[in-house]
GROMACS .gro file of C-alpha atoms in nm:
model
  494
    1MET     CA    1  10.032  14.631  21.443
    2ARG     CA    2  10.385  14.831  21.438
    3ILE     CA    3  10.665  14.624  21.376
    4ALA     CA    4  11.062  14.803  21.406
    5VAL     CA    5  11.253  14.707  21.130
    6LEU     CA    6  11.712  14.702  21.254
    7LYS     CA    7  11.997  14.620  21.019
    8PHE     CA    8  12.349  14.610  21.184
    9SER     CA    9  12.544  14.341  20.908
   10HIS     CA   10  12.928  14.254  20.937
   11GLU     CA   11  13.101  14.016  20.891
   12THR     CA   12  13.487  14.096  21.072
   13VAL     CA   13  13.801  13.997  21.000
   14THR     CA   14  13.974  13.996  21.325
   15PHE     CA   15  14.305  13.948  21.173
   16LEU     CA   16  14.357  14.245  20.990
   17PRO     CA   17  14.561  14.452  21.129
   18PHE     CA   18  14.290  14.780  21.075
   19ASP     CA   19  13.995  14.842  21.214
   20THR     CA   20  13.706  14.948  21.082
   21THR     CA   21  13.530  15.212  21.214
   22ALA     CA   22  13.175  15.456  21.169
   23GLU     CA   23  13.329  15.611  20.865
   24ASP     CA   24  13.294  15.281  20.700
   25PHE     CA   25  12.944  15.270  20.708
   26ILE     CA   26  12.866  15.612  20.630
   27PHE     CA   27  12.777  15.686  20.263
   28PRO     CA   28  12.560  15.828  20.046
   29GLY     CA   29  12.234  15.609  20.101
   30SER     CA   30  12.381  15.493  20.444
   31PRO     CA   31  12.287  15.512  20.707
   32ALA     CA   32  11.909  15.412  20.656
   33SER     CA   33  11.596  15.433  20.767
   34GLY     CA   34  11.220  15.446  20.682
   35GLU     CA   35  11.136  15.324  20.308
   36ALA     CA   36  11.546  15.372  20.245
   37LEU     CA   37  11.621  15.073  20.460
   38LEU     CA   38  11.306  14.849  20.381
   39GLY     CA   39  11.379  14.913  20.025
   40SER     CA   40  11.792  14.849  20.078
   41GLU     CA   41  11.773  14.527  19.985
   42PRO     CA   42  11.498  14.346  19.737
   43GLN     CA   43  11.651  14.022  19.719
   44GLY     CA   44  11.825  13.990  20.045
   45TYR     CA   45  11.650  13.913  20.405
   46ILE     CA   46  11.494  14.268  20.441
   47GLY     CA   47  11.330  14.278  20.151
   48GLY     CA   48  11.166  13.913  20.184
   49PHE     CA   49  11.085  14.014  20.519
   50VAL     CA   50  10.944  14.286  20.377
   51GLN     CA   51  10.766  14.159  20.129
   52VAL     CA   52  10.601  13.875  20.358
   53ALA     CA   53  10.500  14.127  20.623
   54ARG     CA   54  10.291  14.387  20.398
   55GLU     CA   55  10.121  14.056  20.208
   56TYR     CA   56   9.963  14.136  20.657
   57ASP     CA   57   9.670  14.369  20.725
   58GLY     CA   58   9.716  14.603  20.970
   59VAL     CA   59  10.087  14.607  20.980
   60GLU     CA   60  10.277  14.895  20.976
   61LEU     CA   61  10.654  14.887  20.937
   62VAL     CA   62  10.911  15.133  21.113
   63GLY     CA   63  11.243  15.181  20.953
   64ILE     CA   64  11.503  15.251  21.186
   65GLU     CA   65  11.804  15.428  21.137
   66SER     CA   66  12.067  15.186  21.108
   67PRO     CA   67  12.396  15.140  20.914
   68LEU     CA   68  12.424  14.915  20.597
   69ASP     CA   69  12.692  14.684  20.458
   70SER     CA   70  13.063  14.885  20.545
   71LYS     CA   71  13.249  15.017  20.218
   72ARG     CA   72  13.562  14.706  20.316
   73GLY     CA   73  13.271  14.466  20.178
   74SER     CA   74  13.422  14.146  20.385
   75GLY     CA   75  13.767  14.242  20.415
   76SER     CA   76  13.708  14.474  20.740
   77GLY     CA   77  13.845  14.511  21.080
   78TRP     CA   78  13.739  14.457  21.410
   79ILE     CA   79  13.428  14.766  21.413
   80THR     CA   80  13.569  15.043  21.741
   81LYS     CA   81  13.327  15.028  22.016
   82GLU     CA   82  13.284  15.392  21.910
   83ALA     CA   83  13.118  15.244  21.578
   84PHE     CA   84  12.944  15.042  21.738
   85GLU     CA   85  12.793  15.320  22.050
   86ARG     CA   86  12.714  15.537  21.772
   87PHE     CA   87  12.480  15.339  21.565
   88VAL     CA   88  12.382  15.103  21.816
   89GLY     CA   89  12.302  15.428  22.026
   90ARG     CA   90  12.085  15.543  21.770
   91MET     CA   91  11.882  15.286  21.667
   92VAL     CA   92  11.770  15.266  22.073
   93GLU     CA   93  11.730  15.651  22.084
   94GLU     CA   94  11.482  15.563  21.760
   95LEU     CA   95  11.322  15.271  21.891
   96ARG     CA   96  11.251  15.442  22.219
   97SER     CA   97  11.101  15.747  22.029
   98GLN     CA   98  10.933  15.614  21.750
   99GLY     CA   99  10.752  15.307  22.023
  100PRO     CA  100  10.529  15.124  22.118
  101PHE     CA  101  10.639  14.840  21.931
  102ASP     CA  102  10.434  14.499  21.856
  103GLY     CA  103  10.761  14.285  21.737
  104VAL     CA  104  11.111  14.418  21.598
  105TYR     CA  105  11.277  14.217  21.314
  106LEU     CA  106  11.670  14.239  21.296
  107SER     CA  107  11.902  14.206  21.028
  108LEU     CA  108  12.245  14.051  21.182
  109HIS     CA  109  12.495  13.861  21.098
  110GLY     CA  110  12.613  13.666  21.362
  111ALA     CA  111  13.002  13.691  21.299
  112MET     CA  112  13.069  14.038  21.403
  113GLY     CA  113  13.366  14.157  21.585
  114VAL     CA  114  13.345  14.423  21.833
  115ARG     CA  115  13.627  14.559  22.042
  116GLY     CA  116  13.577  14.491  22.427
  117VAL     CA  117  13.206  14.368  22.320
  118PRO     CA  118  13.225  14.007  22.306
  119ARG     CA  119  12.861  13.918  22.221
  120PRO     CA  120  12.743  14.190  21.954
  121GLU     CA  121  12.443  14.042  21.843
  122ALA     CA  122  12.373  13.954  22.179
  123GLU     CA  123  12.415  14.312  22.299
  124ILE     CA  124  12.187  14.440  22.037
  125ALA     CA  125  11.913  14.172  22.140
  126ARG     CA  126  11.956  14.299  22.516
  127ARG     CA  127  11.967  14.654  22.438
  128VAL     CA  128  11.622  14.655  22.260
  129ARG     CA  129  11.463  14.433  22.476
  130GLU     CA  130  11.556  14.673  22.711
  131VAL     CA  131  11.409  14.965  22.556
  132VAL     CA  132  11.077  14.772  22.372
  133GLY     CA  133  10.979  14.541  22.669
  134PRO     CA  134  10.882  14.155  22.778
  135GLN     CA  135  10.588  14.192  22.586
  136THR     CA  136  10.718  14.251  22.252
  137LEU     CA  137  10.818  14.002  22.006
  138ILE     CA  138  11.194  13.996  21.859
  139THR     CA  139  11.323  13.802  21.627
  140ALA     CA  140  11.602  13.820  21.358
  141THR     CA  141  11.766  13.700  21.076
  142PHE     CA  142  12.184  13.570  21.029
  143ASP     CA  143  12.417  13.428  20.809
  144PRO     CA  144  12.562  13.083  20.840
  145HIS     CA  145  12.853  13.224  20.968
  146GLY     CA  146  12.766  13.334  21.249
  147ASN     CA  147  12.937  13.266  21.588
  148GLU     CA  148  12.679  13.217  21.800
  149ASP     CA  149  12.559  13.036  22.147
  150GLU     CA  150  12.268  13.089  22.373
  151GLU     CA  151  12.305  13.445  22.443
  152PHE     CA  152  12.171  13.595  22.182
  153LEU     CA  153  11.805  13.393  22.235
  154ARG     CA  154  11.802  13.476  22.606
  155HIS     CA  155  11.673  13.831  22.510
  156ALA     CA  156  11.504  13.745  22.164
  157ASP     CA  157  11.245  13.534  22.087
  158MET     CA  158  11.309  13.374  21.709
  159ALA     CA  159  11.585  13.306  21.459
  160PHE     CA  160  11.625  13.269  21.145
  161THR     CA  161  11.913  13.132  20.957
  162VAL     CA  162  12.024  13.058  20.586
  163LYS     CA  163  12.098  12.757  20.449
  164TYR     CA  164  12.286  12.753  20.179
  165TYR     CA  165  12.691  12.890  20.077
  166PRO     CA  166  12.686  13.031  19.857
  167HIS     CA  167  12.359  13.210  20.045
  168TYR     CA  168  12.052  13.140  19.800
  169ASP     CA  169  11.823  13.171  20.052
  170ALA     CA  170  11.835  13.440  20.218
  171HIS     CA  171  11.493  13.607  20.141
  172LEU     CA  172  11.330  13.325  20.157
  173GLN     CA  173  11.422  13.310  20.564
  174GLY     CA  174  11.343  13.661  20.548
  175GLN     CA  175  10.977  13.583  20.428
  176ARG     CA  176  11.035  13.351  20.713
  177ALA     CA  177  11.099  13.571  21.001
  178ALA     CA  178  10.803  13.827  20.939
  179ARG     CA  179  10.538  13.514  20.895
  180MET     CA  180  10.653  13.379  21.232
  181LEU     CA  181  10.682  13.709  21.401
  182VAL     CA  182  10.306  13.826  21.272
  183ARG     CA  183  10.172  13.503  21.423
  184ALA     CA  184  10.370  13.539  21.732
  185ILE     CA  185  10.212  13.918  21.786
  186ARG     CA  186   9.879  13.769  21.723
  187GLY     CA  187   9.958  13.453  21.929
  188ASP     CA  188   9.895  13.168  21.669
  189PHE     CA  189  10.306  13.080  21.749
  190LYS     CA  190  10.487  13.074  22.099
  191PRO     CA  191  10.809  13.046  22.059
  192SER     CA  192  11.078  12.772  22.251
  193HIS     CA  193  11.393  12.715  22.157
  194ALA     CA  194  11.767  12.484  22.272
  195THR     CA  195  12.059  12.570  22.190
  196VAL     CA  196  12.389  12.332  22.140
  197LYS     CA  197  12.710  12.425  22.064
  198VAL     CA  198  12.913  12.162  21.935
  199PRO     CA  199  13.302  12.207  21.962
  200ILE     CA  200  13.377  12.188  21.563
  201ILE     CA  201  13.612  12.512  21.431
  202SER     CA  202  13.605  12.455  21.022
  203PRO     CA  203  13.757  12.712  20.740
  204THR     CA  204  13.433  12.858  20.533
  205VAL     CA  205  13.615  12.778  20.214
  206LEU     CA  206  13.523  12.400  20.309
  207GLN     CA  207  13.173  12.473  20.367
  208TRP     CA  208  13.033  12.444  20.063
  209THR     CA  209  12.658  12.302  20.041
  210GLY     CA  210  12.662  12.196  19.694
  211GLY     CA  211  12.721  11.890  19.543
  212SER     CA  212  12.751  11.568  19.753
  213SER     CA  213  12.957  11.778  19.999
  214PRO     CA  214  12.932  11.664  20.377
  215TRP     CA  215  12.767  12.023  20.432
  216ALA     CA  216  12.529  11.936  20.171
  217ALA     CA  217  12.435  11.640  20.437
  218LEU     CA  218  12.424  11.840  20.720
  219VAL     CA  219  12.194  12.137  20.611
  220GLN     CA  220  11.997  11.805  20.468
  221ARG     CA  221  11.872  11.691  20.823
  222ALA     CA  222  11.790  11.992  20.914
  223LEU     CA  223  11.543  12.055  20.610
  224VAL     CA  224  11.399  11.631  20.688
  225TRP     CA  225  11.310  11.780  21.055
  226GLU     CA  226  11.129  12.081  20.975
  227ALA     CA  227  10.967  11.843  20.696
  228ARG     CA  228  10.873  11.600  20.956
  229GLU     CA  229  10.784  11.807  21.205
  230PRO     CA  230  10.478  12.133  21.207
  231ASP     CA  231  10.647  12.458  21.298
  232VAL     CA  232  11.017  12.333  21.387
  233TYR     CA  233  11.298  12.579  21.203
  234VAL     CA  234  11.667  12.466  21.257
  235ASN     CA  235  11.983  12.644  21.236
  236VAL     CA  236  12.305  12.552  21.121
  237PHE     CA  237  12.543  12.797  21.250
  238PHE     CA  238  12.831  12.628  21.043
  239GLY     CA  239  13.052  12.915  21.268
  240PHE     CA  240  13.326  13.234  21.112
  241PRO     CA  241  13.703  13.143  21.249
  242TRP     CA  242  13.816  13.428  21.157
  243SER     CA  243  13.641  13.635  21.374
  244ASP     CA  244  13.880  13.545  21.746
  245VAL     CA  245  13.565  13.586  21.955
  246PRO     CA  246  13.486  13.329  22.226
  247ASP     CA  247  13.156  13.182  22.041
  248ALA     CA  248  13.318  13.080  21.802
  249GLY     CA  249  13.247  12.723  21.617
  250MET     CA  250  12.965  12.510  21.458
  251CYS     CA  251  12.591  12.618  21.683
  252PHE     CA  252  12.258  12.450  21.643
  253GLN     CA  253  11.969  12.645  21.717
  254VAL     CA  254  11.614  12.461  21.711
  255ILE     CA  255  11.272  12.721  21.750
  256THR     CA  256  10.912  12.526  21.788
  257ASP     CA  257  10.570  12.621  21.881
  258ASN     CA  258  10.619  12.626  22.273
  259ARG     CA  259  10.774  12.233  22.251
  260PRO     CA  260  11.025  12.300  22.421
  261GLU     CA  261  11.114  11.917  22.467
  262LEU     CA  262  11.121  11.875  22.058
  263ALA     CA  263  11.345  12.175  22.035
  264GLN     CA  264  11.628  12.035  22.251
  265GLN     CA  265  11.528  11.689  22.071
  266VAL     CA  266  11.619  11.771  21.724
  267ALA     CA  267  11.932  12.024  21.880
  268ASP     CA  268  12.124  11.743  21.984
  269ASP     CA  269  12.043  11.496  21.681
  270MET     CA  270  12.131  11.795  21.433
  271ALA     CA  271  12.440  11.817  21.744
  272ARG     CA  272  12.519  11.403  21.744
  273PHE     CA  273  12.485  11.434  21.318
  274ALA     CA  274  12.756  11.729  21.306
  275TRP     CA  275  12.965  11.508  21.537
  276ARG     CA  276  12.975  11.182  21.366
  277GLN     CA  277  13.058  11.328  21.067
  278ARG     CA  278  13.332  11.585  21.186
  279GLU     CA  279  13.602  11.417  21.000
  280ALA     CA  280  13.390  11.417  20.668
  281LEU     CA  281  13.316  11.814  20.760
  282LEU     CA  282  13.689  11.911  20.775
  283ASN     CA  283  13.813  11.704  20.476
  284ALA     CA  284  13.538  11.854  20.191
  285ALA     CA  285  13.754  12.065  20.004
  286LYS     CA  286  14.135  11.988  19.882
  287ILE     CA  287  14.312  12.303  19.874
  288TRP     CA  288  14.691  12.368  19.688
  289ARG     CA  289  14.945  12.577  19.760
  290ILE     CA  290  14.940  12.831  19.491
  291GLY     CA  291  15.216  12.743  19.338
  292GLU     CA  292  15.093  12.415  19.277
  293GLY     CA  293  14.806  12.567  19.199
  294VAL     CA  294  14.914  12.762  18.899
  295ALA     CA  295  15.119  12.431  18.744
  296ARG     CA  296  14.812  12.244  18.785
  297ALA     CA  297  14.586  12.514  18.574
  298ALA     CA  298  14.847  12.538  18.322
  299ALA     CA  299  14.842  12.176  18.245
  300ALA     CA  300  14.461  12.148  18.258
  301VAL     CA  301  14.454  12.483  17.961
  302ALA     CA  302  14.677  12.213  17.769
  303GLU     CA  303  14.473  11.918  17.842
  304GLY     CA  304  14.154  12.132  17.683
  305LYS     CA  305  14.017  12.163  18.009
  306THR     CA  306  13.885  12.572  17.995
  307PRO     CA  307  13.784  12.815  18.164
  308VAL     CA  308  14.002  12.682  18.459
  309VAL     CA  309  13.885  12.889  18.794
  310LEU     CA  310  14.214  12.959  19.040
  311CYS     CA  311  14.046  13.084  19.381
  312ASP     CA  312  14.301  13.229  19.616
  313HIS     CA  313  14.016  13.151  19.935
  314SER     CA  314  14.284  13.319  20.168
  315ASP     CA  315  14.318  13.658  20.091
  316ARG     CA  316  14.101  13.832  20.349
  317SER     CA  317  14.239  14.206  20.260
  318GLY     CA  318  14.220  14.181  19.879
  319TYR     CA  319  14.581  14.326  19.863
  320ALA     CA  320  14.740  13.963  19.800
  321THR     CA  321  14.977  13.883  19.548
  322TRP     CA  322  15.083  13.565  19.528
  323LEU     CA  323  14.877  13.467  19.331
  324LEU     CA  324  14.913  13.733  19.065
  325ARG     CA  325  15.367  13.675  19.110
  326ALA     CA  326  15.254  13.263  19.049
  327ILE     CA  327  15.115  13.377  18.739
  328LEU     CA  328  15.361  13.567  18.587
  329ASP     CA  329  15.634  13.341  18.648
  330GLN     CA  330  15.489  13.077  18.536
  331GLY     CA  331  15.408  13.255  18.168
  332LEU     CA  332  15.078  13.154  18.179
  333SER     CA  333  14.920  13.382  17.942
  334ASN     CA  334  14.514  13.450  17.857
  335ALA     CA  335  14.471  13.505  18.258
  336LEU     CA  336  14.216  13.700  18.414
  337VAL     CA  337  14.286  13.829  18.730
  338ALA     CA  338  13.963  13.949  18.891
  339THR     CA  339  14.046  14.099  19.100
  340LEU     CA  340  14.354  14.340  19.268
  341ALA     CA  341  14.312  14.597  19.619
  342ASP     CA  342  14.521  14.879  19.648
  343ALA     CA  343  14.336  15.143  19.754
  344ALA     CA  344  14.633  15.428  19.737
  345ALA     CA  345  14.713  15.320  19.374
  346VAL     CA  346  14.382  15.353  19.293
  347GLU     CA  347  14.307  15.690  19.435
  348ALA     CA  348  14.666  15.856  19.287
  349LEU     CA  349  14.563  15.714  18.959
  350LEU     CA  350  14.219  15.838  18.928
  351ALA     CA  351  14.409  16.210  19.062
  352GLY     CA  352  14.649  16.175  18.736
  353GLY     CA  353  14.319  16.123  18.476
  354ILE     CA  354  14.384  15.722  18.382
  355LYS     CA  355  14.174  15.676  18.086
  356ALA     CA  356  14.164  15.396  17.894
  357GLY     CA  357  14.459  15.334  17.613
  358ASP     CA  358  14.739  15.473  17.876
  359GLU     CA  359  15.075  15.307  17.931
  360PHE     CA  360  15.095  15.124  18.278
  361ASP     CA  361  15.395  15.078  18.441
  362MET     CA  362  15.348  15.072  18.834
  363ALA     CA  363  15.384  14.816  19.151
  364LEU     CA  364  15.046  14.683  19.291
  365GLY     CA  365  14.887  14.505  19.541
  366GLY     CA  366  15.079  14.428  19.888
  367ARG     CA  367  15.165  14.627  20.176
  368ALA     CA  368  14.864  14.569  20.390
  369ASP     CA  369  14.986  14.315  20.605
  370GLU     CA  370  15.240  14.030  20.600
  371SER     CA  371  14.971  13.795  20.454
  372SER     CA  372  14.912  14.090  20.130
  373GLY     CA  373  15.320  14.015  19.983
  374GLU     CA  374  15.525  14.217  19.817
  375PRO     CA  375  15.351  14.481  19.516
  376VAL     CA  376  15.412  14.321  19.190
  377ARG     CA  377  15.521  14.561  18.925
  378ILE     CA  378  15.286  14.528  18.607
  379GLN     CA  379  15.359  14.651  18.304
  380GLY     CA  380  15.062  14.712  18.019
  381ARG     CA  381  14.802  14.957  17.866
  382VAL     CA  382  14.497  15.040  18.034
  383ARG     CA  383  14.167  14.865  17.891
  384GLN     CA  384  13.923  15.082  18.056
  385VAL     CA  385  13.796  15.243  18.389
  386VAL     CA  386  13.432  15.179  18.490
  387GLU     CA  387  13.180  15.146  18.760
  388GLY     CA  388  13.191  14.840  18.943
  389PRO     CA  389  12.995  14.642  19.179
  390ARG     CA  390  13.000  14.866  19.411
  391ARG     CA  391  12.861  15.148  19.574
  392SER     CA  392  13.035  15.519  19.696
  393SER     CA  393  13.413  15.543  19.647
  394THR     CA  394  13.453  15.225  19.615
  395GLN     CA  395  13.267  15.189  19.277
  396THR     CA  396  13.581  15.225  19.045
  397CYS     CA  397  13.775  14.953  18.854
  398ILE     CA  398  14.068  14.985  18.676
  399SER     CA  399  14.164  14.706  18.431
  400ILE     CA  400  14.514  14.676  18.278
  401GLU     CA  401  14.607  14.440  17.959
  402PHE     CA  402  14.975  14.252  18.091
  403GLY     CA  403  15.178  13.966  17.933
  404GLU     CA  404  15.030  13.759  17.661
  405GLY     CA  405  14.654  13.784  17.644
  406ASN     CA  406  14.592  13.897  18.061
  407LEU     CA  407  14.367  14.179  18.219
  408LEU     CA  408  14.408  14.264  18.560
  409VAL     CA  409  14.092  14.420  18.662
  410LEU     CA  410  14.240  14.674  19.008
  411THR     CA  411  13.975  14.772  19.288
  412PRO     CA  412  14.004  15.006  19.593
  413PHE     CA  413  13.909  14.737  19.873
  414LEU     CA  414  13.853  14.351  19.836
  415THR     CA  415  13.582  14.244  19.566
  416GLN     CA  416  13.490  13.919  19.552
  417ILE     CA  417  13.383  13.790  19.184
  418ILE     CA  418  13.046  13.591  19.230
  419GLU     CA  419  12.874  13.616  18.936
  420LEU     CA  420  12.975  13.633  18.612
  421HIS     CA  421  12.729  13.938  18.525
  422THR     CA  422  12.964  14.161  18.759
  423LEU     CA  423  13.233  14.136  18.497
  424HIS     CA  424  13.004  14.233  18.233
  425GLY     CA  425  12.914  14.504  18.422
  426MET     CA  426  13.320  14.585  18.387
  427GLY     CA  427  13.300  14.568  18.049
  428ILE     CA  428  13.464  14.180  18.053
  429ASP     CA  429  13.405  13.900  17.912
  430PRO     CA  430  13.491  13.575  18.126
  431ALA     CA  431  13.420  13.328  17.834
  432VAL     CA  432  13.744  13.420  17.600
  433PHE     CA  433  13.965  13.394  17.909
  434ASP     CA  434  14.127  13.030  17.968
  435VAL     CA  435  14.219  13.127  18.329
  436ILE     CA  436  13.999  13.368  18.574
  437ALA     CA  437  14.176  13.467  18.916
  438ILE     CA  438  13.958  13.551  19.163
  439LYS     CA  439  13.928  13.615  19.555
  440SER     CA  440  13.675  13.446  19.735
  441ARG     CA  441  13.590  13.137  19.958
  442VAL     CA  442  13.285  12.949  19.813
  443HIS     CA  443  12.987  13.228  19.716
  444PHE     CA  444  13.222  13.237  19.401
  445ARG     CA  445  13.029  12.890  19.322
  446ARG     CA  446  12.693  13.065  19.245
  447GLY     CA  447  12.887  13.173  18.858
  448PHE     CA  448  13.138  13.010  18.857
  449ASP     CA  449  13.017  12.624  18.952
  450ASP     CA  450  12.644  12.551  19.038
  451ASN     CA  451  12.601  12.700  18.619
  452GLY     CA  452  12.891  12.438  18.500
  453PHE     CA  453  13.093  12.713  18.379
  454ALA     CA  454  13.415  12.616  18.514
  455ARG     CA  455  13.569  12.272  18.366
  456GLU     CA  456  13.855  12.262  18.694
  457ILE     CA  457  13.860  12.452  19.023
  458LEU     CA  458  14.109  12.509  19.168
  459LEU     CA  459  14.118  12.678  19.561
  460VAL     CA  460  14.453  12.770  19.683
  461GLU     CA  461  14.621  12.951  19.894
  462PRO     CA  462  15.021  13.066  19.965
  463ASP     CA  463  15.279  12.845  20.114
  464GLN     CA  464  15.283  13.029  20.486
  465PRO     CA  465  15.007  12.982  20.685
  466PHE     CA  466  14.819  13.377  20.667
  467LEU     CA  467  14.518  13.496  20.857
  468GLY     CA  468  14.289  13.291  20.580
  469THR     CA  469  14.494  12.958  20.596
  470VAL     CA  470  14.272  12.653  20.612
  471ARG     CA  471  14.548  12.605  20.916
  472LEU     CA  472  14.428  12.788  21.183
  473ASP     CA  473  14.704  12.676  21.433
  474GLY     CA  474  14.904  12.906  21.192
  475LEU     CA  475  14.645  13.200  21.357
  476ARG     CA  476  14.743  13.409  21.679
  477TYR     CA  477  14.375  13.346  21.841
  478GLU     CA  478  14.359  13.556  22.192
  479ASN     CA  479  13.977  13.509  22.318
  480LEU     CA  480  13.934  13.117  22.236
  481THR     CA  481  14.185  12.836  22.243
  482LEU     CA  482  14.173  12.584  21.987
  483GLY     CA  483  14.280  12.296  22.128
  484ASN     CA  484  13.939  12.284  22.256
  485TYR     CA  485  13.814  12.227  21.901
  486TYR     CA  486  13.797  11.963  21.703
  487PRO     CA  487  14.043  11.893  21.469
  488TYR     CA  488  14.285  12.103  21.691
  489GLY     CA  489  14.246  11.914  22.000
  490SER     CA  490  13.981  11.598  22.149
  491PRO     CA  491  13.743  11.804  22.290
  492PRO     CA  492  13.457  11.573  22.524
  493PHE     CA  493  13.095  11.556  22.293
  494GLY     CA  494  12.844  11.329  22.260
   0.00000   0.00000   0.00000
């Protein structure tokens, strides 16, 4: 049994002013093929898939040359058509030359945006199908922020989507994809499926599946269906509104073992459940304006409710200075700002031989676009120049002491601080700070909320509705009409 493994995963913020090119996917180790690809994410989708697939006798996995994650991370704009064609073309060539295959596994995201390609993941599946033929089984794993509709499953047989946000179950879904693919190849499982789109569009910051969130109730409904009916698999796509694509918004896919009527029943039930909960889903979290949030953080410190996490969920480039400026203007002390992106500043500082102990006086951040604000002058002293959490040219981070006990972490690109150990790896002890200012939507909760670390969490965004805002009507969509989605219109459903 021969199974090809491919990866092309990207969460595209199409409102960013710069494109994601082929060079953004090329760095030491990427693209990867063979065992390098199969071992590229031991705790993620591919790691789970490889682990279970290799538990079966007679299974040969073939790692097809694939790009790994963009160097820019989640701060990446439209993928160029040239980059898409370059990598997908190479994948197709290798599939053709190394075949035949009994199965294909695609590690995807679902929120990829490519100039001139309306549904990139479906297009990948279509091209793979053309090469491997109708008898080969195709499965995939997805992120719940995917913008998907029925088109992907026109060409693929199965899909398995992470349910939790933060994404705790990526490895589990990879395992599931492997198990079901092997079963299908052996004839033990005959995939049938149903897809239902729901006209709800929502900012990702609201989609936390922890605590008593209505998004947790939505996931629990899916888990109940999977528990009560054998071989039912429910994919909940929350959607990703920062990709201006025609299939944006909420979607449900249901996979069953040759029971298409059941698949449709479950998909309809999930869709109706979500529609009934639409108001709660769209009001799942309080969002503060940055000035108000910083003032509330200062009050919490005075009340002894520390540490306080100030989370600028709206910064999609990493360059935004609004929160840093408010911290300076309101005189916060003992605050950690992690992180601020400024690739040009980092490059210049490294070229100048910056080192720990140097005096520092430089304007940082801003400049990326109007959503990033103006550069902010920081005066202080360099604490450390250390290897950060990312690979290749994005690894360097520079920590700068300023003000009264404050520390700023400067990075080349947007860096979400998700886990406390990431800060420890930068030589920073987060426990000594009263306020921690970070840039993330929900992923940070795994390191700051779910473990009880933060005493108070404040989600903030600038006064103006920039590209990461919860006020989606402030964005200039060209490929979808907001009025066709709740809460911006009254679309017929149900």
